[in-house]
Coordinates of C-alpha atoms in Angstrom, one line a residue:
X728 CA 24.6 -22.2 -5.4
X729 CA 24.9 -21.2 -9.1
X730 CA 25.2 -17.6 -8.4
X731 CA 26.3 -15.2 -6.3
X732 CA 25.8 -11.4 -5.2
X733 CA 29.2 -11.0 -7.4
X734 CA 27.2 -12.4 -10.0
X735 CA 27.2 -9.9 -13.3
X736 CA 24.2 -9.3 -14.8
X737 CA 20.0 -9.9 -13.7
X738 CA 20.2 -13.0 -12.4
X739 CA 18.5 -15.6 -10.1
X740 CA 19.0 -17.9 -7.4
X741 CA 22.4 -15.2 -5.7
X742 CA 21.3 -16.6 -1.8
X743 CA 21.5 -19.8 -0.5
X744 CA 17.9 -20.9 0.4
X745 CA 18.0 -20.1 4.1
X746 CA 18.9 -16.7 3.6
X747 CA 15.9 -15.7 1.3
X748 CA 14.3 -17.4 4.5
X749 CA 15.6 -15.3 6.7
X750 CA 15.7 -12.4 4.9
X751 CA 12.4 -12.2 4.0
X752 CA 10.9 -12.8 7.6
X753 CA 8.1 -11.1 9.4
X754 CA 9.3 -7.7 9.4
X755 CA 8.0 -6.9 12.7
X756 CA 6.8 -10.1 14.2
X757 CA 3.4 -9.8 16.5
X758 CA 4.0 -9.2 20.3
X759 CA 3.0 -11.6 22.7
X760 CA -0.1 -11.5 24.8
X761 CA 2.0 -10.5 27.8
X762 CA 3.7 -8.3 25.5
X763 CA 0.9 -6.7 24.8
X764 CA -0.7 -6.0 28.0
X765 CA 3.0 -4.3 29.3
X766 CA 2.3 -2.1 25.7
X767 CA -1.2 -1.5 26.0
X768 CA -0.2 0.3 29.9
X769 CA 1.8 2.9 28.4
X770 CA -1.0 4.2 26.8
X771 CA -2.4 7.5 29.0
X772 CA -6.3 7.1 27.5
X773 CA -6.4 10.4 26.3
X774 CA -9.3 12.5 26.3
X775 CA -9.6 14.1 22.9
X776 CA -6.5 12.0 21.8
X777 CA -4.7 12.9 19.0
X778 CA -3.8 9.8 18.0
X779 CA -7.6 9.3 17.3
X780 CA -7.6 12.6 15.3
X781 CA -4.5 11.4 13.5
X782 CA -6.0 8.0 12.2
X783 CA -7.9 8.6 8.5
X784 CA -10.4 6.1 9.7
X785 CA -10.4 7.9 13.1
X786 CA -10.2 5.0 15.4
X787 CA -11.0 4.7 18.8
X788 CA -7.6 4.1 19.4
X789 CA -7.4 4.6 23.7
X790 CA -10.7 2.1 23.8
X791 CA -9.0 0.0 21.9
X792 CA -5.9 -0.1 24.2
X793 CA -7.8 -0.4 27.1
X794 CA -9.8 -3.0 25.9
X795 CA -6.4 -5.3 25.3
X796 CA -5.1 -3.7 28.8
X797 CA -8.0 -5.0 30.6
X798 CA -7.8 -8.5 28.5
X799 CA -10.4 -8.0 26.0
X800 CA -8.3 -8.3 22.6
X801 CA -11.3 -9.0 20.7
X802 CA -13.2 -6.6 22.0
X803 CA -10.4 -4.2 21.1
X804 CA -10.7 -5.9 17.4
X805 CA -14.3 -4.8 17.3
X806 CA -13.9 -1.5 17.7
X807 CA -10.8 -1.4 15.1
X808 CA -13.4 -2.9 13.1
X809 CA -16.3 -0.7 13.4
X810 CA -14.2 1.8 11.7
X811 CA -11.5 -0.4 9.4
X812 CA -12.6 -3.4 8.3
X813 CA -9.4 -4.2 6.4
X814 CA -7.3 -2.8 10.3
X815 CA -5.0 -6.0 10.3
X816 CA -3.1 -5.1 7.0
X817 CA -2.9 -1.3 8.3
X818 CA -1.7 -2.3 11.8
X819 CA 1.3 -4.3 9.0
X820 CA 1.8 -1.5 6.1
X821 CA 0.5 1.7 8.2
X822 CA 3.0 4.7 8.2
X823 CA 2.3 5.0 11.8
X824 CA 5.2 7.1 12.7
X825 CA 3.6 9.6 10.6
X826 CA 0.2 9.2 12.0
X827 CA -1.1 8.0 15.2
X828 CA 2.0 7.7 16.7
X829 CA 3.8 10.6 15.6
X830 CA 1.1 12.5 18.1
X831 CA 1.1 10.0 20.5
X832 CA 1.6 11.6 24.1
X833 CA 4.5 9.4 25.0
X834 CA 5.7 10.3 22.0
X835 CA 5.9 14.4 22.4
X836 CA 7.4 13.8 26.0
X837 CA 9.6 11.1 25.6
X838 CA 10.4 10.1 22.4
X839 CA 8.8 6.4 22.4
X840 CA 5.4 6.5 21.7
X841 CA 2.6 3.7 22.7
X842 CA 3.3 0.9 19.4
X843 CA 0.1 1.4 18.3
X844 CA 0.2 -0.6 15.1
X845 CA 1.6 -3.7 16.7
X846 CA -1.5 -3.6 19.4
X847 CA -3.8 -3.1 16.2
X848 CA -2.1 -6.4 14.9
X849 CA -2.3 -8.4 17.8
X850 CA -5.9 -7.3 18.3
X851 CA -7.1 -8.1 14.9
X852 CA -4.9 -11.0 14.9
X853 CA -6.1 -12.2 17.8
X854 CA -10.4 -12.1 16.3
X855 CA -9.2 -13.5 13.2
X856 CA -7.3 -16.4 14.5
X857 CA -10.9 -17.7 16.4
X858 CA -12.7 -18.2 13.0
X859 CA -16.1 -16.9 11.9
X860 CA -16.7 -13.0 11.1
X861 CA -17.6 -10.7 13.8
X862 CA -20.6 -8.7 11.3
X863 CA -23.6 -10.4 9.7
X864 CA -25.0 -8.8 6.6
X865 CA -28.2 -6.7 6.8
X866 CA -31.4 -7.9 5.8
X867 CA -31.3 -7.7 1.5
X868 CA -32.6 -4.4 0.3
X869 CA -33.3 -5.5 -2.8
X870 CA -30.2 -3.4 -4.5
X871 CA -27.4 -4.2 -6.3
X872 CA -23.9 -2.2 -6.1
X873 CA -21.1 -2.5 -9.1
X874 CA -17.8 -2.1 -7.0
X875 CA -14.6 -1.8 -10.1
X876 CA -12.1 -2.7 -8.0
X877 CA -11.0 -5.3 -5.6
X878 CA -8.7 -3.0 -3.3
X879 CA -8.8 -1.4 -0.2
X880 CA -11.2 1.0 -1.2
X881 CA -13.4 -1.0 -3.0
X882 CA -12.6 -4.1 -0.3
X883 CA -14.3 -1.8 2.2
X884 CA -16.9 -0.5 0.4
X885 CA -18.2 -3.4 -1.1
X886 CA -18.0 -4.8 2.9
X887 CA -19.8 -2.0 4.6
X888 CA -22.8 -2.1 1.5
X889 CA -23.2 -6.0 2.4
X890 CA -23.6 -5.1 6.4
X891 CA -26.3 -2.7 5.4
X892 CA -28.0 -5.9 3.2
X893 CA -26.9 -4.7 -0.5
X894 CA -25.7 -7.4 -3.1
X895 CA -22.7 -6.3 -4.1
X896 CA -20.9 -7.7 -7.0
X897 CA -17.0 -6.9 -6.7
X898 CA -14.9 -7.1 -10.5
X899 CA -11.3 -7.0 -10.7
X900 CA -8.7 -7.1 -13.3
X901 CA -6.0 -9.3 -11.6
X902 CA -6.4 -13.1 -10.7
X903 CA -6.7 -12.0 -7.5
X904 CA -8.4 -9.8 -5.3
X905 CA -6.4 -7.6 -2.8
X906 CA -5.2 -4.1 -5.0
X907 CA -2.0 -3.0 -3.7
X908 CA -2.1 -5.5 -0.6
X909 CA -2.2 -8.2 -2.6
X910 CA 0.5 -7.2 -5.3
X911 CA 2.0 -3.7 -4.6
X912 CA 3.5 -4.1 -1.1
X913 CA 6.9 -5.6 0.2
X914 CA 6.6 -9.2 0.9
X915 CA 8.4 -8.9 4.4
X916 CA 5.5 -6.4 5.5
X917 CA 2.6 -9.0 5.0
X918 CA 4.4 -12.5 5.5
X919 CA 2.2 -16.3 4.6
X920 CA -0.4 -14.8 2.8
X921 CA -1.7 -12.6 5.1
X922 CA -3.4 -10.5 2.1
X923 CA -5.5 -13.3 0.8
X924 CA -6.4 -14.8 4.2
X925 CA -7.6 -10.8 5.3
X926 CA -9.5 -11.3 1.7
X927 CA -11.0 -14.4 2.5
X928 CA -11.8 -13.0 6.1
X929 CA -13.9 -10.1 4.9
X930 CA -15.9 -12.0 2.2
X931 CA -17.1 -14.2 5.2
X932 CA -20.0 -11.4 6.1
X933 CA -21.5 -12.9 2.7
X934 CA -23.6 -11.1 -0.1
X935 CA -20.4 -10.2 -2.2
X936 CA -19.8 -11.8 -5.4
X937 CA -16.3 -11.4 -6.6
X938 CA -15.5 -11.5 -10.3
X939 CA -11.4 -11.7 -11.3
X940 CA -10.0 -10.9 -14.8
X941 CA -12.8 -8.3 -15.2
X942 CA -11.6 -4.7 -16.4
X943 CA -13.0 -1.7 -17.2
X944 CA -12.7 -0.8 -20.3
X945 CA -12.1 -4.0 -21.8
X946 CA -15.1 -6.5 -20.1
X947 CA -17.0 -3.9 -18.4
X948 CA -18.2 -0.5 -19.1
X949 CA -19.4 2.4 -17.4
X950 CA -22.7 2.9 -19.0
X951 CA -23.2 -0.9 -18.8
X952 CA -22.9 -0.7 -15.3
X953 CA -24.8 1.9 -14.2
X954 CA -27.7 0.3 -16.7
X955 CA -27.4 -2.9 -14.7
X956 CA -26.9 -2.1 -11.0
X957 CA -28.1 0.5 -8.2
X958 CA -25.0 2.5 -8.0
X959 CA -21.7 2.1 -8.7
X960 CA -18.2 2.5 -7.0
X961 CA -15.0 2.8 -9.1
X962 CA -11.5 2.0 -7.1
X963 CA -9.8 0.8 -10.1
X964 CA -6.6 2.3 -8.6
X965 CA -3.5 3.5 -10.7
X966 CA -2.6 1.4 -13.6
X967 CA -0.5 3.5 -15.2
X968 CA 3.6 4.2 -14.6
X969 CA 4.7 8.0 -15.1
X970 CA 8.0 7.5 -17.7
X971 CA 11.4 9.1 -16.5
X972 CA 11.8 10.9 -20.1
X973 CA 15.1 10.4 -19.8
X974 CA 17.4 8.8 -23.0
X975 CA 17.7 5.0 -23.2
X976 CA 14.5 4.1 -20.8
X977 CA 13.6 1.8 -23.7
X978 CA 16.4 -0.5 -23.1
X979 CA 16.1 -4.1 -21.5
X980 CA 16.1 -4.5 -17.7
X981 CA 14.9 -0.9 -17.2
X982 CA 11.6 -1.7 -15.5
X983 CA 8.5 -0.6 -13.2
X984 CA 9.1 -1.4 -9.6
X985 CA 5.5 -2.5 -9.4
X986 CA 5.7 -4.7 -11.7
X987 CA 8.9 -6.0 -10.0
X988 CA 7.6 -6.0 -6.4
X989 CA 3.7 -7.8 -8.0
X990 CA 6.0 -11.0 -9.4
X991 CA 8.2 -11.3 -6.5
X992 CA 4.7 -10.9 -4.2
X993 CA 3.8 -13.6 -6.3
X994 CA 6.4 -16.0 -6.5
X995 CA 6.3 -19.6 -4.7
X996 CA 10.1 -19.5 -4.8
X997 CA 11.9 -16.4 -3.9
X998 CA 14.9 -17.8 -5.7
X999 CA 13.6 -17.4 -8.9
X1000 CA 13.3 -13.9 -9.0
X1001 CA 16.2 -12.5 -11.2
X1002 CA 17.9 -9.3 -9.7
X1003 CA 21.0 -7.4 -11.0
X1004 CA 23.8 -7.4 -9.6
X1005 CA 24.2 -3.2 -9.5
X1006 CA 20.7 -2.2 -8.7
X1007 CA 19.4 1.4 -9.2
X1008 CA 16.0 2.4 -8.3
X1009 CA 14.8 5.8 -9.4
X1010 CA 12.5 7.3 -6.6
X1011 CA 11.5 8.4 -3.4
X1012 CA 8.5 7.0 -1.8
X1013 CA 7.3 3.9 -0.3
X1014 CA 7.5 1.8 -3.7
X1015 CA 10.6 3.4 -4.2
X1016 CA 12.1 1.8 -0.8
X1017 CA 10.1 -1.4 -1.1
X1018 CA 12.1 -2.5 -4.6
X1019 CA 15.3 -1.1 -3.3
X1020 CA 15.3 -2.9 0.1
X1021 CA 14.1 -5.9 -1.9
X1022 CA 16.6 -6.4 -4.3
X1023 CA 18.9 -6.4 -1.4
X1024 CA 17.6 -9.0 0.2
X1025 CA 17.4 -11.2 -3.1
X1026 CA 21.1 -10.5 -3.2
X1027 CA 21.7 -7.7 -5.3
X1028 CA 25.8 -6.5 -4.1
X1029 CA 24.7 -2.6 -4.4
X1030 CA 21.3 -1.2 -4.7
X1031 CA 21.1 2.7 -5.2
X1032 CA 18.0 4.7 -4.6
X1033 CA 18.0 8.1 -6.5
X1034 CA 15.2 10.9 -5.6
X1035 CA 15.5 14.4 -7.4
X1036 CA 14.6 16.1 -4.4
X1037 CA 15.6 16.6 -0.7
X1038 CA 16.0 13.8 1.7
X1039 CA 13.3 15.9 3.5
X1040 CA 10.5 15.8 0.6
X1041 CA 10.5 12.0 0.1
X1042 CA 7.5 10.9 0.5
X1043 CA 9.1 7.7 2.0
X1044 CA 8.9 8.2 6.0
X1045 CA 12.0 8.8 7.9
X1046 CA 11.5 4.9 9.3
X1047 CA 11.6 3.5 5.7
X1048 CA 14.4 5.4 5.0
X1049 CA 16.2 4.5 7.8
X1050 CA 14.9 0.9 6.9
X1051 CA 16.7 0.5 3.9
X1052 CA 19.9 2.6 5.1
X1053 CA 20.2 -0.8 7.6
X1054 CA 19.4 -2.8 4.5
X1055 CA 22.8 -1.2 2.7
X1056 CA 21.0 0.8 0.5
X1057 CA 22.7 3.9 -0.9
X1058 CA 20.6 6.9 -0.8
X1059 CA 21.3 9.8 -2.8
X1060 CA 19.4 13.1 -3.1
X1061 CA 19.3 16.1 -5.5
X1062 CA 19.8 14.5 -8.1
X1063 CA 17.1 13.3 -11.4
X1064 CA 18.1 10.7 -14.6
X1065 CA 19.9 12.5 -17.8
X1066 CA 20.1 9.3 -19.6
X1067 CA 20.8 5.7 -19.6
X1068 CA 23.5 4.0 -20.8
X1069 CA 24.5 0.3 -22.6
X1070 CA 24.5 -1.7 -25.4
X1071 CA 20.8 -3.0 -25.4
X1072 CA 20.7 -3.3 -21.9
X1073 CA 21.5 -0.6 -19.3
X1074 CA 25.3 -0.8 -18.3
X1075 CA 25.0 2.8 -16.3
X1076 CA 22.6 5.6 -15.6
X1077 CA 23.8 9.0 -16.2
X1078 CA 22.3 11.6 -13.5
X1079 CA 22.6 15.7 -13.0
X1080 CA 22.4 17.2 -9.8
X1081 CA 19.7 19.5 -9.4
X1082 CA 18.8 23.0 -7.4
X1083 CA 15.3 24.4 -6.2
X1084 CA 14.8 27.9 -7.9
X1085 CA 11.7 30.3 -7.5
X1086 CA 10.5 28.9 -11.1
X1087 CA 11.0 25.1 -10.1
X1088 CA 13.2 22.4 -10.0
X1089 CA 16.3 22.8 -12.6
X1090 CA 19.0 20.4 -13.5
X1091 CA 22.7 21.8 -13.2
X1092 CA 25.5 20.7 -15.7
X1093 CA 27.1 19.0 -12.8
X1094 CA 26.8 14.7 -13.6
X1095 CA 27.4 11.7 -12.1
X1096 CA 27.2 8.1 -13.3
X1097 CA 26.2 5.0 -11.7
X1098 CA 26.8 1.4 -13.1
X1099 CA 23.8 -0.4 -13.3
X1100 CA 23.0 -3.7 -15.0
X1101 CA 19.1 -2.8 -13.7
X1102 CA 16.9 0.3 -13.1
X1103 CA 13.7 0.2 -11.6
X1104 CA 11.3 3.0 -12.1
X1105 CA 9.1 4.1 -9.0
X1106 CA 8.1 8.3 -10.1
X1107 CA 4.6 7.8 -9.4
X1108 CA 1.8 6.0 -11.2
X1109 CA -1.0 7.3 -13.2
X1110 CA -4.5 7.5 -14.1
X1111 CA -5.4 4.8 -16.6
X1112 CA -8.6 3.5 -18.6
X1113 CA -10.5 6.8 -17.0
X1114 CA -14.3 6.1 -18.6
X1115 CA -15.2 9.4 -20.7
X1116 CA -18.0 11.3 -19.1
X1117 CA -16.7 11.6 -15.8
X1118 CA -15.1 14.8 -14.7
X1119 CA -11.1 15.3 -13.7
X1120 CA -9.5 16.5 -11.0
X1121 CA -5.8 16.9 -12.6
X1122 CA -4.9 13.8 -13.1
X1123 CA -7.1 11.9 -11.1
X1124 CA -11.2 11.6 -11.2
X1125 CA -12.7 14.8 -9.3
X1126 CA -15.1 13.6 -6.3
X1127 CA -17.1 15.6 -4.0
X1128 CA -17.7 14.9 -0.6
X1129 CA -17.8 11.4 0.1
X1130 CA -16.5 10.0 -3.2
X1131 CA -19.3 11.3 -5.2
X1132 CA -18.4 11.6 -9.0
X1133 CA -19.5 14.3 -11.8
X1134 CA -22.2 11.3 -12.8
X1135 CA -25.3 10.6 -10.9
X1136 CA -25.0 7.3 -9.2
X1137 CA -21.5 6.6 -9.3
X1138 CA -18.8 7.0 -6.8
X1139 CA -15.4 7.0 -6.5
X1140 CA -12.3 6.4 -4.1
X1141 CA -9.0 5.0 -3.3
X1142 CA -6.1 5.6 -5.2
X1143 CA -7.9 7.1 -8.8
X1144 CA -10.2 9.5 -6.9
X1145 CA -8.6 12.8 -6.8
X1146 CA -7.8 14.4 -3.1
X1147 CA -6.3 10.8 -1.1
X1148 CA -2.8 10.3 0.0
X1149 CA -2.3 7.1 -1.6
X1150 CA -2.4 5.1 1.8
X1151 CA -4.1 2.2 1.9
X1152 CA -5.3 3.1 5.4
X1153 CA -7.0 6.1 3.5
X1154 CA -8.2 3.9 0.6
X1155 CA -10.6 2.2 3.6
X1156 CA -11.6 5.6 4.8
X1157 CA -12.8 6.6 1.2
X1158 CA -14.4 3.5 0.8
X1159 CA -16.6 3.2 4.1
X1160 CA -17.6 6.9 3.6
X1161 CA -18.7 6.5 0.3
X1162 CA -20.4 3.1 1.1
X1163 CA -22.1 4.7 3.7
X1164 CA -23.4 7.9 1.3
X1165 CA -24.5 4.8 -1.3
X1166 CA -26.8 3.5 0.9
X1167 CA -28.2 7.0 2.2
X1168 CA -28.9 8.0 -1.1
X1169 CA -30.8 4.8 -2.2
X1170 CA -32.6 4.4 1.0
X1171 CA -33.9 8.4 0.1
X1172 CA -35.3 7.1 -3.8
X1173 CA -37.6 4.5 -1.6

């Protein structure tokens, strides 16, 4: 081994093989069938259950459970289905301790609720292991969707227009299609592929034509678009990084975490992936913790999340947090970049403590440094390549009901549609919905 986590510098290749192996594992490997019959009887099969309420795609959630209690998983798959077509990556990236089973019954009375997400996985799992694809498409309408966009959103939107017999042609910007699933999320949450096979699953209803390398802005434009097709759905997500405006950001291994966690998503060999030795990652929500927790596990010796806020107002859930406290990541709180520090490249990152005052957060004179020989950025991405015509909603495009933009006969959702929570769970919802109000309103013009 030519390296080490003693290593100075970004470098590659700090493990042994069998540790990035191990470390990099199914983060929460699938239960059992047994396993998940004894799971599926804790649930109580609610009556106006709150998990169901809970759920942005508002899953059946006790018929579900039942269905798997009384042996049915794919039958309990179907009806995750019906509702989100892309449920086995949720059941894997889903905050579910803030959703579903945060109001879980068991939950409020004994402080373990019914694992919700791991009977979603083995469910979905289960109907995706026997081959085939549970929906046929519709018979053809004769109309042609543009979805912009190959994410959850526009994943389950251009699925949901092909059940009801649309031709849907799907563009995407990346090589590949999957958004955030596909590049954006921590390799030990969706282990051999799972993104691209859950891609490859959905395309099977048929009557979706996927187009890579295809941007907005640069191959496609708006006006084209809604010359050539029907309607059309943008979920062209969050392309760009909000900058820390803080001194030195220009220097070299100062980077964007999603840019650091799409390369090591797409990496045949984990070893290759160069990490510093003193990691500090500048944050506080999921990408935040996903880069952090990663770098560990490539074999970084300290890695150092810093969020300018309370532990309490990262949007990271408590379990993530917890996650990468096991991880050995060093959280610290209150606290937002002054400047950064090196010859070139960063050597240190200068911070100042801050205090919540009735006009705002404020930065004391009270600093602290941190030596760093790499900084990843994770403050939040930004609207990018918006096409001019269509109406904001702050930073994001401004929809009304479900998805519809300021333009007649275009929608929008997922991540660049203002009024989401940036989940991909909620990415599906916005999708369906506004899949659903497409055909509606072209079924009305005859």
């Amino acid at each position: 081994m030519a390296n080490t986590p003693l290593t100075p510098g970004v470098v590659s290749g700090r493990l042994a093989p069998e540790a990035y192996r191990d470390n990099f594992a199914d983060k929460t490997p699938p239960l059992t069938a047994h396993e998940a019959r004894v799971a599926a009887d804790r649930c109580y099969f609610c009556h106006d259950a709150p998990c169901v309420a809970a759920c942005p795609t508002a899953i059946d959630i006790p018929l579900f459970i039942r269905e798997i209690a009384t042996g049915a998983p794919r039958a309990a798959a179907r009806t995750i289905f019906e509702q989100n077509i892309l449920g086995g990556m949720c059941a894997r990236v889903c905050p579910t301790e803030q959703l579903c089973e945060e109001v879980c019954v068991r939950e409020v009375a004994e402080g373990k609720p019914v694992e919700i997400g791991r009977l979603q996985r083995y469910a979905t799992d289960t109907l995706m292991a026997a081959g085939g694809h549970p929906y046929t498409r519709g018979q053809p309408t004769g109309r042609r969707i543009a979805v912009v966009g190959a994410g959850p959103a526009g994943l389950a939107c251009a699925h949901r227009l092909a059940m009801k017999g649309h031709a849907v042609d799907l563009f995407d910007a990346k090589p590949k299609a999957g958004g955030l699933n596909e590049y954006g999320i921590a390799a030990y949450k969706t282990v051999d592929g799972f993104a691209q096979a859950e891609v490859d699953w959905l395309l099977g209803i048929g009557g979706i034509a996927v187009h890579n390398g295809r941007a907005l802005g640069r191959d496609l434009s708006l006006d084209g678009l809604r010359g050539d097709y029907d309607a059309v759905f943008l979920a062209i997500g969050l392309g760009g990084v909000n900058a820390l405006r803080a001194e030195g950001e220009e220097k070299s291994h100062v980077r964007d975490a999603v840019d650091f966690i799409a390369d090591l998503r797409q990496a045949d060999d984990l070893s290759t992936i160069a990490v510093g030795r003193n990691v500090v990652v500048i944050g506080g929500g999921m990408t935040a913790v996903d880069a952090a927790v990663q770098s560990k596990l490539l074999g970084a010796e300290t890695v150092t999340i810093v969020y300018r806020r309370g532990r309490d107002a990262m949007s990271a859930s408590e379990e993530e947090q917890n996650l990468a406290a096991s991880k050995g990541v060093r959280i610290v709180t209150g606290a937002a970049p002054l400047r950064i520090l090196g010859e070139g490249a960063v050597e240190a990152v200068e911070f100042a403590y801050t205090r919540e005052t009735g006009a705002g957060l404020e930065m004391t004179d009270e600093t602290f440094r941190i030596r760093a020989d790499q900084v990843f950025k994770a403050i939040g991405q930004s609207l990018e390549g918006a096409p001019e015509g269509l109406a904001l909603s702050g930073r994001k495009i401004a929809v009304t009901g479900p998805g519809r933009t300021s333009l007649p006969g275009v929608w929008a959702g997922g991540d660049c549609a203002a009024g989401g929570d940036d989940l991909t769970v909620t990415a599906v919802a916005e999708g369906r919905d506004a899949a659903e109000d497409i055909h509606a309103t072209l079924m009305a013009e005859g």
